[in-house]
XYZ file of C-alpha atoms in Angstrom:
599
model
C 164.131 217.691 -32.171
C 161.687 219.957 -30.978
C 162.692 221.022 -27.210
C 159.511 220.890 -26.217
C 159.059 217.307 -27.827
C 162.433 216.316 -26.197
C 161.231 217.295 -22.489
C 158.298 215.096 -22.978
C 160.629 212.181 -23.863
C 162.464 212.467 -20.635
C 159.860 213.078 -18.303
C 158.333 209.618 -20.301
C 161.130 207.560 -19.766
C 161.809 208.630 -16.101
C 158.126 207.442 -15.448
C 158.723 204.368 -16.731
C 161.808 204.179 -14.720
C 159.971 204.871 -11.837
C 157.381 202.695 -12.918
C 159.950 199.600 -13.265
C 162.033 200.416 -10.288
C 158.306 200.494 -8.364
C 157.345 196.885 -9.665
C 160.486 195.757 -8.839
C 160.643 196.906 -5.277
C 156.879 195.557 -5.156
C 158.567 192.255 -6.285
C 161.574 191.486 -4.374
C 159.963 193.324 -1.130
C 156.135 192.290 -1.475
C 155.229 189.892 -3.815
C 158.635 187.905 -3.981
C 158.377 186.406 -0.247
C 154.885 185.774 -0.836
C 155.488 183.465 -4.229
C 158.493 182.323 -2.559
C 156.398 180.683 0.699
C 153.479 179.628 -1.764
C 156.094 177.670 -3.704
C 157.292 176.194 -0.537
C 153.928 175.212 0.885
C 153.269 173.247 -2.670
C 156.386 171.513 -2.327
C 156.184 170.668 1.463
C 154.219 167.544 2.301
C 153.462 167.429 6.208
C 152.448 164.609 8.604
C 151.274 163.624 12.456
C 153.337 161.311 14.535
C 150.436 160.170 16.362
C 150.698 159.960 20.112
C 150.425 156.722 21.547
C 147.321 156.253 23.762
C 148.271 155.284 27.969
C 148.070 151.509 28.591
C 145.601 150.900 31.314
C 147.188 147.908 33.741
C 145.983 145.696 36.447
C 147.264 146.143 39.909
C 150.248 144.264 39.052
C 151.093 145.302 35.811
C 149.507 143.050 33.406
C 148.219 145.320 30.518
C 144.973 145.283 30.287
C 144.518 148.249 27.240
C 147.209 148.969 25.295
C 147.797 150.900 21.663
C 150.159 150.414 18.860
C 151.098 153.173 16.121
C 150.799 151.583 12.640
C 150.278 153.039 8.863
C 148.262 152.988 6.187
C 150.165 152.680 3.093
C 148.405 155.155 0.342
C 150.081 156.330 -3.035
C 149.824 159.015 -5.408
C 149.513 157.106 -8.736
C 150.241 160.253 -10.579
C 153.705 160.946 -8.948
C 154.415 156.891 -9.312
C 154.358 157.059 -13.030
C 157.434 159.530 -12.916
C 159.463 157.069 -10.737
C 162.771 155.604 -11.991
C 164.760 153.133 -10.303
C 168.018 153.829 -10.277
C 171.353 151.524 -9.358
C 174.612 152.396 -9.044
C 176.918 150.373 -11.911
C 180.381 149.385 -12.385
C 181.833 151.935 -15.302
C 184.428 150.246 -17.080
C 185.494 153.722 -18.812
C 186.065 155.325 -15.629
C 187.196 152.700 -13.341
C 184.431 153.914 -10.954
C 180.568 153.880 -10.641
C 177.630 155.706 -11.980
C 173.495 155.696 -11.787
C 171.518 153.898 -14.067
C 167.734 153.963 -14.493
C 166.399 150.162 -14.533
C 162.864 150.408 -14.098
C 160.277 152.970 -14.793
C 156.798 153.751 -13.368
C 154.167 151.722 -12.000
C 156.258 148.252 -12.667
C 159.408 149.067 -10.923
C 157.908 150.512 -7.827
C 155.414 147.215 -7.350
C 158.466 145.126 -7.925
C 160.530 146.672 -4.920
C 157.183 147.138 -2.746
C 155.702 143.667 -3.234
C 158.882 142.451 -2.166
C 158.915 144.471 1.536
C 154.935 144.107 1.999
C 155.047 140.429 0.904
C 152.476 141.080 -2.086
C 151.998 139.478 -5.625
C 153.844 142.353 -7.760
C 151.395 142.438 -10.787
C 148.137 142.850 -8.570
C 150.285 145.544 -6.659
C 151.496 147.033 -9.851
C 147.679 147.520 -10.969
C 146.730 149.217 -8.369
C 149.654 151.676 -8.645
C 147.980 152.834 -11.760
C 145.726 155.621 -12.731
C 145.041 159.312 -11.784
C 144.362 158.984 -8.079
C 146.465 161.155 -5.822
C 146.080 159.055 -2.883
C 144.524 155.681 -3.142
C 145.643 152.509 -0.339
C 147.860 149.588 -0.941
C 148.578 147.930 2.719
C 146.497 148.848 5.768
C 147.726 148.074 9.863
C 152.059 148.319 8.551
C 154.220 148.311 11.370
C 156.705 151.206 12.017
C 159.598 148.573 10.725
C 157.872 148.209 7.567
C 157.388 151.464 7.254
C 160.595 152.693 7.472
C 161.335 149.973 5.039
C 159.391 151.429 2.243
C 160.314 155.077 2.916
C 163.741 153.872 2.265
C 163.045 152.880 -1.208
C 162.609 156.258 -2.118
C 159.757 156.117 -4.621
C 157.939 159.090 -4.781
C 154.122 159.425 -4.366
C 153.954 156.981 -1.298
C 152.844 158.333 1.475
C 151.723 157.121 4.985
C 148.970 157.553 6.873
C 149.886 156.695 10.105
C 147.256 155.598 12.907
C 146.832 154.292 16.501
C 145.280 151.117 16.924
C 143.713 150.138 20.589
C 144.375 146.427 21.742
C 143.176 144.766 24.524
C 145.400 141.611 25.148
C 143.166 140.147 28.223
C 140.394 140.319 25.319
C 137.051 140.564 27.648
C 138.408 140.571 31.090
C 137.121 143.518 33.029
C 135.939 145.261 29.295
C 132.742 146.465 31.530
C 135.423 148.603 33.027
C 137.985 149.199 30.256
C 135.483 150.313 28.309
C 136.618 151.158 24.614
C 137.760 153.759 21.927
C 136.439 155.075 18.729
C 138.921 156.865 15.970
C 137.797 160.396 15.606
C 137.755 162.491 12.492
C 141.390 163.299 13.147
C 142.598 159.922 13.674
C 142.684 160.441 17.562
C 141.540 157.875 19.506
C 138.788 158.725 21.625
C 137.439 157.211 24.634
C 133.850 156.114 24.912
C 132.926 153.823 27.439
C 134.384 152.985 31.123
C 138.162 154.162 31.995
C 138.556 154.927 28.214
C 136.008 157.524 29.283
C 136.481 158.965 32.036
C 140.412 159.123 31.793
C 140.581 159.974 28.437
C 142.321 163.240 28.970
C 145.188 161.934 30.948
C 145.414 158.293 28.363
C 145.727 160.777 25.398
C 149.134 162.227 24.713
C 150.353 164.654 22.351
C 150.835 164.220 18.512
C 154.444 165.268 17.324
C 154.321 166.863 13.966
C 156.510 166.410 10.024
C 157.272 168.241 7.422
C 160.102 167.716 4.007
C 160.470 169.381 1.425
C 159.222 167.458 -2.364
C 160.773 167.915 -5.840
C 158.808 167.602 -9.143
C 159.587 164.087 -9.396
C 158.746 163.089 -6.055
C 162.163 162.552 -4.138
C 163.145 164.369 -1.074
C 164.867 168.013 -1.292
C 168.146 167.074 0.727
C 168.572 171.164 1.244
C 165.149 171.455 1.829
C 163.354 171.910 5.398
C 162.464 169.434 7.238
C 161.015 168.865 10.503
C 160.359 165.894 12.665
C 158.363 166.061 16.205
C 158.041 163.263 17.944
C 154.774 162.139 20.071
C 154.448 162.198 23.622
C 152.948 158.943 24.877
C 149.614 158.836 27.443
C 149.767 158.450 30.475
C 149.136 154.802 32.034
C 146.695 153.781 34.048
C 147.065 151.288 37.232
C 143.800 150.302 38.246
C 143.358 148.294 41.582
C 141.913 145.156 39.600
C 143.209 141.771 40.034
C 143.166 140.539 36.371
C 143.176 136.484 37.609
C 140.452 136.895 40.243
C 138.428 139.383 37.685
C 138.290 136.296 35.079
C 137.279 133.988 37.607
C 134.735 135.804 38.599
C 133.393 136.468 35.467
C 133.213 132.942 34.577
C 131.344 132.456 37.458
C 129.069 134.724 37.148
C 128.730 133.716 33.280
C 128.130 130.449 34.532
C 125.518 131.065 37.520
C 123.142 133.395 34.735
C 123.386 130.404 32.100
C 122.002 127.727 34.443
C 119.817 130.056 35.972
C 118.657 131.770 32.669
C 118.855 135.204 34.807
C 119.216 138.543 33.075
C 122.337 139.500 34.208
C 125.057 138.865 37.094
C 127.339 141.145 39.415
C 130.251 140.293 40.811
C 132.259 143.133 43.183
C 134.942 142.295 45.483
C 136.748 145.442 47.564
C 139.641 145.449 50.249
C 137.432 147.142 53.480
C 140.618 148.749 54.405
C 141.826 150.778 51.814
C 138.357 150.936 49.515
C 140.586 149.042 46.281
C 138.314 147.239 43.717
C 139.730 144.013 43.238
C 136.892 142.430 41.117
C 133.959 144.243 38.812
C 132.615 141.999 37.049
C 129.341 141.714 34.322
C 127.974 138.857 33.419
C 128.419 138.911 29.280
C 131.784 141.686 29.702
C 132.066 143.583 26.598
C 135.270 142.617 24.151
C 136.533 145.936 24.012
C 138.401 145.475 20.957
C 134.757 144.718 19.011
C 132.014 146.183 21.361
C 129.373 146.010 18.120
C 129.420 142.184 18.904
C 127.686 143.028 22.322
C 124.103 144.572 22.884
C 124.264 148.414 23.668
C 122.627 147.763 26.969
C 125.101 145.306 27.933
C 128.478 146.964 27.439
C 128.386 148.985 30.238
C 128.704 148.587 34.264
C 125.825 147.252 35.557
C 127.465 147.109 38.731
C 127.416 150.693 39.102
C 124.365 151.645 37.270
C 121.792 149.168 37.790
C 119.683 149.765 40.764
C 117.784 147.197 42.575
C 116.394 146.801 45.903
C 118.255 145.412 48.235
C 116.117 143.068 50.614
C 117.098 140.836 53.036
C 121.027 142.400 52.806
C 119.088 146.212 54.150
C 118.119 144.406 57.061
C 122.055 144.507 58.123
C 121.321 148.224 58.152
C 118.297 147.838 60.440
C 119.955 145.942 62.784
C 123.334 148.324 62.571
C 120.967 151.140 63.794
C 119.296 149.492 66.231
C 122.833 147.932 67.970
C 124.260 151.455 67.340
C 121.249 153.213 69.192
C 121.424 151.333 71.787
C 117.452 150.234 71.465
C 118.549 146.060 71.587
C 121.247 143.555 72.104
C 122.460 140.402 70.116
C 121.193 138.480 72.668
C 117.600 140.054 73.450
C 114.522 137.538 72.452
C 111.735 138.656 70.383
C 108.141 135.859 70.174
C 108.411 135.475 65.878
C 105.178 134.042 64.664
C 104.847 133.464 60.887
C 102.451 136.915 59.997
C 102.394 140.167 62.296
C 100.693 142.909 62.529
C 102.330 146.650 63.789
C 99.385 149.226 65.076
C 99.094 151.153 62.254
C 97.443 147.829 60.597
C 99.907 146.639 58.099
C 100.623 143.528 58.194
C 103.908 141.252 57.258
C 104.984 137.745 57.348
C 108.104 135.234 56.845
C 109.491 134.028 53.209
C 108.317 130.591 54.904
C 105.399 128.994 56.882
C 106.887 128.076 60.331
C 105.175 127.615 63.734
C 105.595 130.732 66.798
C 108.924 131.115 67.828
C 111.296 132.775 69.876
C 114.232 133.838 68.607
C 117.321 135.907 69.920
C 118.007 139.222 67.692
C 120.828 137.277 66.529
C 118.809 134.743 65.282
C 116.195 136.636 63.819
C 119.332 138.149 61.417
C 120.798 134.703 60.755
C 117.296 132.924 59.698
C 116.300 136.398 58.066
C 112.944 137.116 59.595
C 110.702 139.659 57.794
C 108.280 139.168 61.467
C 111.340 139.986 63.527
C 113.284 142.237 61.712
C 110.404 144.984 61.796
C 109.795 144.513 65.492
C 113.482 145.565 65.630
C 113.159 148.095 63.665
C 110.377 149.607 65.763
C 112.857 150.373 68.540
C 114.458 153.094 66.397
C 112.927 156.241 65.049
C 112.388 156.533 61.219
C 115.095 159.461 61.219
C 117.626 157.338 62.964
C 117.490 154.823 60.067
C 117.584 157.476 57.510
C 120.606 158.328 58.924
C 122.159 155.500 59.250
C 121.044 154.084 55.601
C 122.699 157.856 54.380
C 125.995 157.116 56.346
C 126.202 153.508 54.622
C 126.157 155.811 51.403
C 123.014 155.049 50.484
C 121.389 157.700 48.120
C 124.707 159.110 46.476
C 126.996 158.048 44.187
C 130.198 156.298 45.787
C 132.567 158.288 43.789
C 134.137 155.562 41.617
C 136.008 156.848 38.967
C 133.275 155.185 36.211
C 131.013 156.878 34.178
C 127.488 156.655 34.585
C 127.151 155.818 37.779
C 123.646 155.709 40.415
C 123.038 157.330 43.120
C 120.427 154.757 43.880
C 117.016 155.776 45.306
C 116.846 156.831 48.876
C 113.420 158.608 50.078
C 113.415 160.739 53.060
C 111.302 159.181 56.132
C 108.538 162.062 55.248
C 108.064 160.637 52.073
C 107.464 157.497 53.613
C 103.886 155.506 54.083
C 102.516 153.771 56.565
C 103.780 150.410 54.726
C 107.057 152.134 53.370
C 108.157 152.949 56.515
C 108.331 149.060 57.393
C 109.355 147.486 53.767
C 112.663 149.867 54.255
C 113.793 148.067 57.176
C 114.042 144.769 55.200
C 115.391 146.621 51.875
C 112.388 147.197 49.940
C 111.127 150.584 49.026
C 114.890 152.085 48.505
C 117.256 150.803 45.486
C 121.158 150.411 45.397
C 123.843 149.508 43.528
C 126.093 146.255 43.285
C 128.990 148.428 44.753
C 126.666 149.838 47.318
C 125.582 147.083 48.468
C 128.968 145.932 49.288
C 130.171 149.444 50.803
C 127.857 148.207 53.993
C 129.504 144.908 54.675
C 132.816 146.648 53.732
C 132.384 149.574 56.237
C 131.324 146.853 58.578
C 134.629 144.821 58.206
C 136.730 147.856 58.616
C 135.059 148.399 61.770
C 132.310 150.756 61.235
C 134.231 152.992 59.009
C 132.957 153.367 55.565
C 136.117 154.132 52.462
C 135.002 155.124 48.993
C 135.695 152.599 46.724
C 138.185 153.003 43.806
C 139.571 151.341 40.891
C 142.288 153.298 39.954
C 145.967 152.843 41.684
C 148.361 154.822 40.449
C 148.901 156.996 36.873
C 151.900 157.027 35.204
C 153.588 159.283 33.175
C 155.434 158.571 29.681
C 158.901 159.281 31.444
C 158.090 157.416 34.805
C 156.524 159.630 36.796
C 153.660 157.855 39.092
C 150.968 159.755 41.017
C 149.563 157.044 43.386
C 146.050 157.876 44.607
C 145.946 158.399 48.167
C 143.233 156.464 50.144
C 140.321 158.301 50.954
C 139.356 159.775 54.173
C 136.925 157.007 55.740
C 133.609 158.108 57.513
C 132.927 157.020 60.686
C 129.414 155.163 60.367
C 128.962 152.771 63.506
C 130.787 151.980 66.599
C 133.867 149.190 66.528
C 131.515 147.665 69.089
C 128.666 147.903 66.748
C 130.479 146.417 63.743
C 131.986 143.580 65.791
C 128.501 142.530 67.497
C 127.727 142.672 63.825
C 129.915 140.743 62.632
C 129.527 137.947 65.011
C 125.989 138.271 64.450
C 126.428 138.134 60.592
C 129.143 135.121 60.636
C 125.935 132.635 61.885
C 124.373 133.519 58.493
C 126.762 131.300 56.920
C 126.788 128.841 59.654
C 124.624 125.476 59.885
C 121.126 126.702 60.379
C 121.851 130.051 58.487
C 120.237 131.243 55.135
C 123.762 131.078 53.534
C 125.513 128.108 54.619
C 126.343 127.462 50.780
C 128.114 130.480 50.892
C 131.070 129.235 53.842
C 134.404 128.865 52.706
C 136.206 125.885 54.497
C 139.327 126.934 56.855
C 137.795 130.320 57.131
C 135.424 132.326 59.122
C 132.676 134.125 56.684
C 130.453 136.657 58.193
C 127.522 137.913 55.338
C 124.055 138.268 54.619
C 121.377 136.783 51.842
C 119.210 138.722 49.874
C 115.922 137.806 48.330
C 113.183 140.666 46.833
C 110.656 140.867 44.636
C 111.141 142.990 41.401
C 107.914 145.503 41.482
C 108.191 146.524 37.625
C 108.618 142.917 36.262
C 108.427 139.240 37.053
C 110.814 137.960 39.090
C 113.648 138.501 42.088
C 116.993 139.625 42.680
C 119.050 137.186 44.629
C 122.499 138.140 46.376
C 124.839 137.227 48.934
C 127.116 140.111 50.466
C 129.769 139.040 52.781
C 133.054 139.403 54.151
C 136.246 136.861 55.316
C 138.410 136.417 56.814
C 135.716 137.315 59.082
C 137.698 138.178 62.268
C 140.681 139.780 60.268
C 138.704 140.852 56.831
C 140.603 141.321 53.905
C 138.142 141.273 51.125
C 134.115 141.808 51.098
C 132.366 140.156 48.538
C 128.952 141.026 46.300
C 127.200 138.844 44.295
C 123.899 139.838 42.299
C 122.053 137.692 40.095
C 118.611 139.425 38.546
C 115.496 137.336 37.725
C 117.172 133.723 38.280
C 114.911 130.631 38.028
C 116.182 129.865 41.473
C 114.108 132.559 44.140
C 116.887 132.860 47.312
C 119.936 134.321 47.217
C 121.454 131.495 49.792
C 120.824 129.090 46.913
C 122.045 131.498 43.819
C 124.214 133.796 45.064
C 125.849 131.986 47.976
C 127.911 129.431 45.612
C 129.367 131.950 43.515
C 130.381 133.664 46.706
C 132.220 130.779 47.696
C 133.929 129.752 44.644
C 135.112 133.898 44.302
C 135.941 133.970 47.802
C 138.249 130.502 48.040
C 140.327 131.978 44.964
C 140.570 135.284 46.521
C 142.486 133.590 49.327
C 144.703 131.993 47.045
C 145.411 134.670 45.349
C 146.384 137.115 48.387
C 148.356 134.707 50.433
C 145.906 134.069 53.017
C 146.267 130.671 54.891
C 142.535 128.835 56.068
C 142.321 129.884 60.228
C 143.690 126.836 62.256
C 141.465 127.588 65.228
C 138.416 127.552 62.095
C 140.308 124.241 60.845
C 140.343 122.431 64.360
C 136.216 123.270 64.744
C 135.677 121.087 61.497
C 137.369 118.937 62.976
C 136.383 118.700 65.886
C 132.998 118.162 64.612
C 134.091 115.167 62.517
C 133.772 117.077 59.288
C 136.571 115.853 58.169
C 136.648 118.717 55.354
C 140.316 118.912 52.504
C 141.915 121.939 53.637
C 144.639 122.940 50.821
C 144.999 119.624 50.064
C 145.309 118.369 54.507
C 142.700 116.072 56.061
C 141.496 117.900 58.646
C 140.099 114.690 60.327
């Protein structure tokens, strides 16, 4: 061979060498991990373990929210088609066992599923056929069932596992539960009340899955696998009494019904400590199906409708007037039926009565437009500002509840010649339900004013609870103040009083009515706000009831009061007053006090 011919030949196949020694270095160093992970990654099916969403309690436990992890069944009809079932036999050659395949496809699978998911195996079977890769067969399967069907084996079904919210109380407190919606990732997320505004600390922490698949659908045993679990919300203690929540509400329910009014409020708080025992809305929202209520009833009207207050600002009047100094309790003031102050405005009494003269005590207890401003003249404009702003009047309280008003508080240079008057008996200024309660509250815990709350405590998946501290109270009035206040505010309820329907027998109940003309529509918001026991208060009380039939507050609100109240003192253990007890009868009342004639 021609030398030259045979040189060309070697330097040919040492290129080609090269060449194959390159492509197989590309593939065993480059390439070959690469294929190697994509053929993993095709074989690998992965899952979530959803996270199971924080229960949210009431103050003694009783689970109020609550979440359970189910699945949704789905199937790959393709990958079912390949399924045999296979038993192990007796083998009479051998004297030992060995597989058999007794049931292909579509059929066997239905026949073993039907069986664990209680369905009728031929309408199962039909739906286990076609060219779907994932198409549902049971919705809402428990994580016993579940584990159930993975245990069959059959390849191509796969779970799709989800948390479901529940709310075993159904409607009580839903205003303030609010609810969930499921998010494009399955997650539930909050969207209304507590499911709101603690949604970060309710939602926990998916766990994730992954195994290994073969062609036919079964489980690589020396595959990878991986299995996460979730880590649980945290829980949620709110300060609600669940009983004395639905007994409100039903009162409340019941008072708007006969007195076709809009809505209803019910808020009851412990003066002490700032802990919302009650916040109730007429019509409360079933969480679990919030489309069945209106939009503009599923949320807290008790901290987001405003209103004015009336007859119950007065209390504020008289708090700054006490507090200044500017009058006593027992200081008489000449009430006719219309006055008129120097600047030429004139006011008069909800009703036609002849001149009279009535202590400052008096004037609070019959709720006097006529003497409530002359009172109010003693005191600079400022002064009442300032005292209406210490109340908390104007700002949010701080409740942990989405949404919630600030109310409408003017300063006294925005004022008017009539303004400046109409304040000191609650009109021109607006409030909430649970502002309107924070006055008699701070009143009751002697002049100093705690932010309300409804949460307790949280609580961690492994047991760790974080109870919320009480808040710092503000110092608003004088104990003096508050308890020539109180006495002054305990003859609202008494006989002669605007709100004797709102006394509770065996105990003391110091409160005020409230009666006011809506400006923007027809009609009037009528409340009683009040406090017992009044000499030792545990709980203060707030009931709202817009546009009633009924016009005064001692006639709407007052009952509800009563009936809330009474159970109240059931609930917390607090015995009717003897001294209160020997006064009724003393005065031949002869009133049932738990179940002893006090005659």
């Amino acid at each position: 061979m021609n030398p030259s011919r045979r040189q060309a030949l070697r330097l040919a196949g040492i290129g080609l060498f090269g060449l194959l020694a390159s492509r197989t270095v590309y593939i065993q160093a480059v390439a070959g991990p690469q294929l190697a992970a994509r053929a993993k990654a095709e074989r690998t099916v992965s899952w979530v373990n959803r996270a199971r969403r924080g229960d949210i309690t009431g103050r003694d436990g009783t689970v109020l929210a609550s979440s359970a992890v189910t699945y949704d069944v789905g199937v790959n009809q393709q990958a079912v088609s390949q399924y045999e079932q296979v038993e192990e036999q007796a083998d009479e050659a051998t004297g030992g066992t060995r597989e058999v395949v007794v049931g292909y496809g579509a059929a066997a699978a239905a026949a073993q599923l039907a069986a664990v998911l209680d369905q009728d195996p031929l309408e199962l079977g039909a739906a286990l056929v076609g060219d779907s890769s994932y198409s549902i067969i049971a919705q809402e399967v428990d994580p016993d069932t579940w584990r159930r069907i993975k245990a069959l084996g059959i390849p191509g079904v796969e779970p799709d596992q989800r948390t479901r919210r529940t709310y075993p109380a159904g409607n009580v407190a839903g205003n303030v539960l609010g609810y969930t919606y499921e998010g494009d990732s399955r997650q539930l997320i909050g969207s209304a009340g507590l499911e709101l505004t603690q949604d970060d600390l309710l939602t926990g922490t998916d766990g994730r899955g992954s195994e290994e698949i073969g062609r036919t659908g079964a489980i690589i045993p020396t595959g990878d696998q991986q299995d996460d679990e979730a880590v649980p919300g945290t829980t949620v203690r709110t300060t609600l009494d669940p009983d004395l929540q639905s007994i409100a509400q039903a009162a409340i329910d019941k008072v708007v019904a006969q007195e076709s009014a809009l809505w209803g409020v019910v808020v009851a708080v412990e003066p002490a400590t700032g802990k919302v025992l009650v916040l109730a809305d007429s019509g409360s929202v079933d969480p679990s199906d919030p489309a069945a209520t209106a939009e503009e009833d599923r949320g807290a009207r008790s901290v987001e409708a405003v209103f004015e207050p009336g007859s119950v600002g007065k209390v504020v009047t008289f708090a700054t007037a006490l507090e200044e100094e500017a009058v006593t309790a027992e200081e008489t003031w000449n009430v006719p039926y219309t006055w008129t102050a120097s600047n030429g405005q004139s006011f008069r009494d909800s009703h036609p009565h002849d001149h009279q003269v009535l202590t400052t005590a008096q004037v609070l207890a019959e709720s006097s437009n006529v003497g409530t401003v002359q009172v109010g003249e003693r005191v600079s404009d400022e002064a009442r500002y300032s005292c209406m702003e210490r109340f908390g009047w104007g700002a949010p309280t701080g409740i942990e509840m989405p949404a919630e008003s600030a109310g409408l508080l003017t300063s006294p240079q925005d004022w008017d010649d009539r303004t400046r008057y109409t304040t000191m008996f609650g009109q021109g200024i607006a409030c909430t339900s649970l502002q309107a309660v924070q006055v008699l509250a701070t009143i009751a815990n002697g002049g100093v004013r705690v932010a309300p709350r409804v949460i307790d405590a949280w609580i961690t998946a492994d047991g760790e609870e974080t109870t919320q501290t009480v808040p710092e109270g503000v110092r608003v009035i004088s104990e003096e103040t508050a308890a020539t206040l109180t006495d002054m505010l305990i003859g609202v309820t008494q006989e002669g009083g605007t709100a004797e329907a709102a006394s509770v027998d065996g105990y003391l109940v110091a409160g005020k009515t409230g009666t006011t003309e809506i400006l923007t529509e027809d009609g009037t918001v009528a409340s009683f706000v009040g406090f017992l026991p009044a000499k030792e208060p545990a709980l203060a009380i707030a009931v709202i009831v817009y546009r009633p039939k009924g016009v005064y507050g001692g006639t709407v609100a007052a009952p509800v009061f009563r009936e809330v109240a009474l159970a109240a003192m059931q609930s917390l253990g607090i015995a009717p007053d003897p001294a209160v007890v020997a006064g009724a009868a003393a005065q031949g009342d002869g009133e049932q006090v738990d179940g002893v004639d006090a005659r």
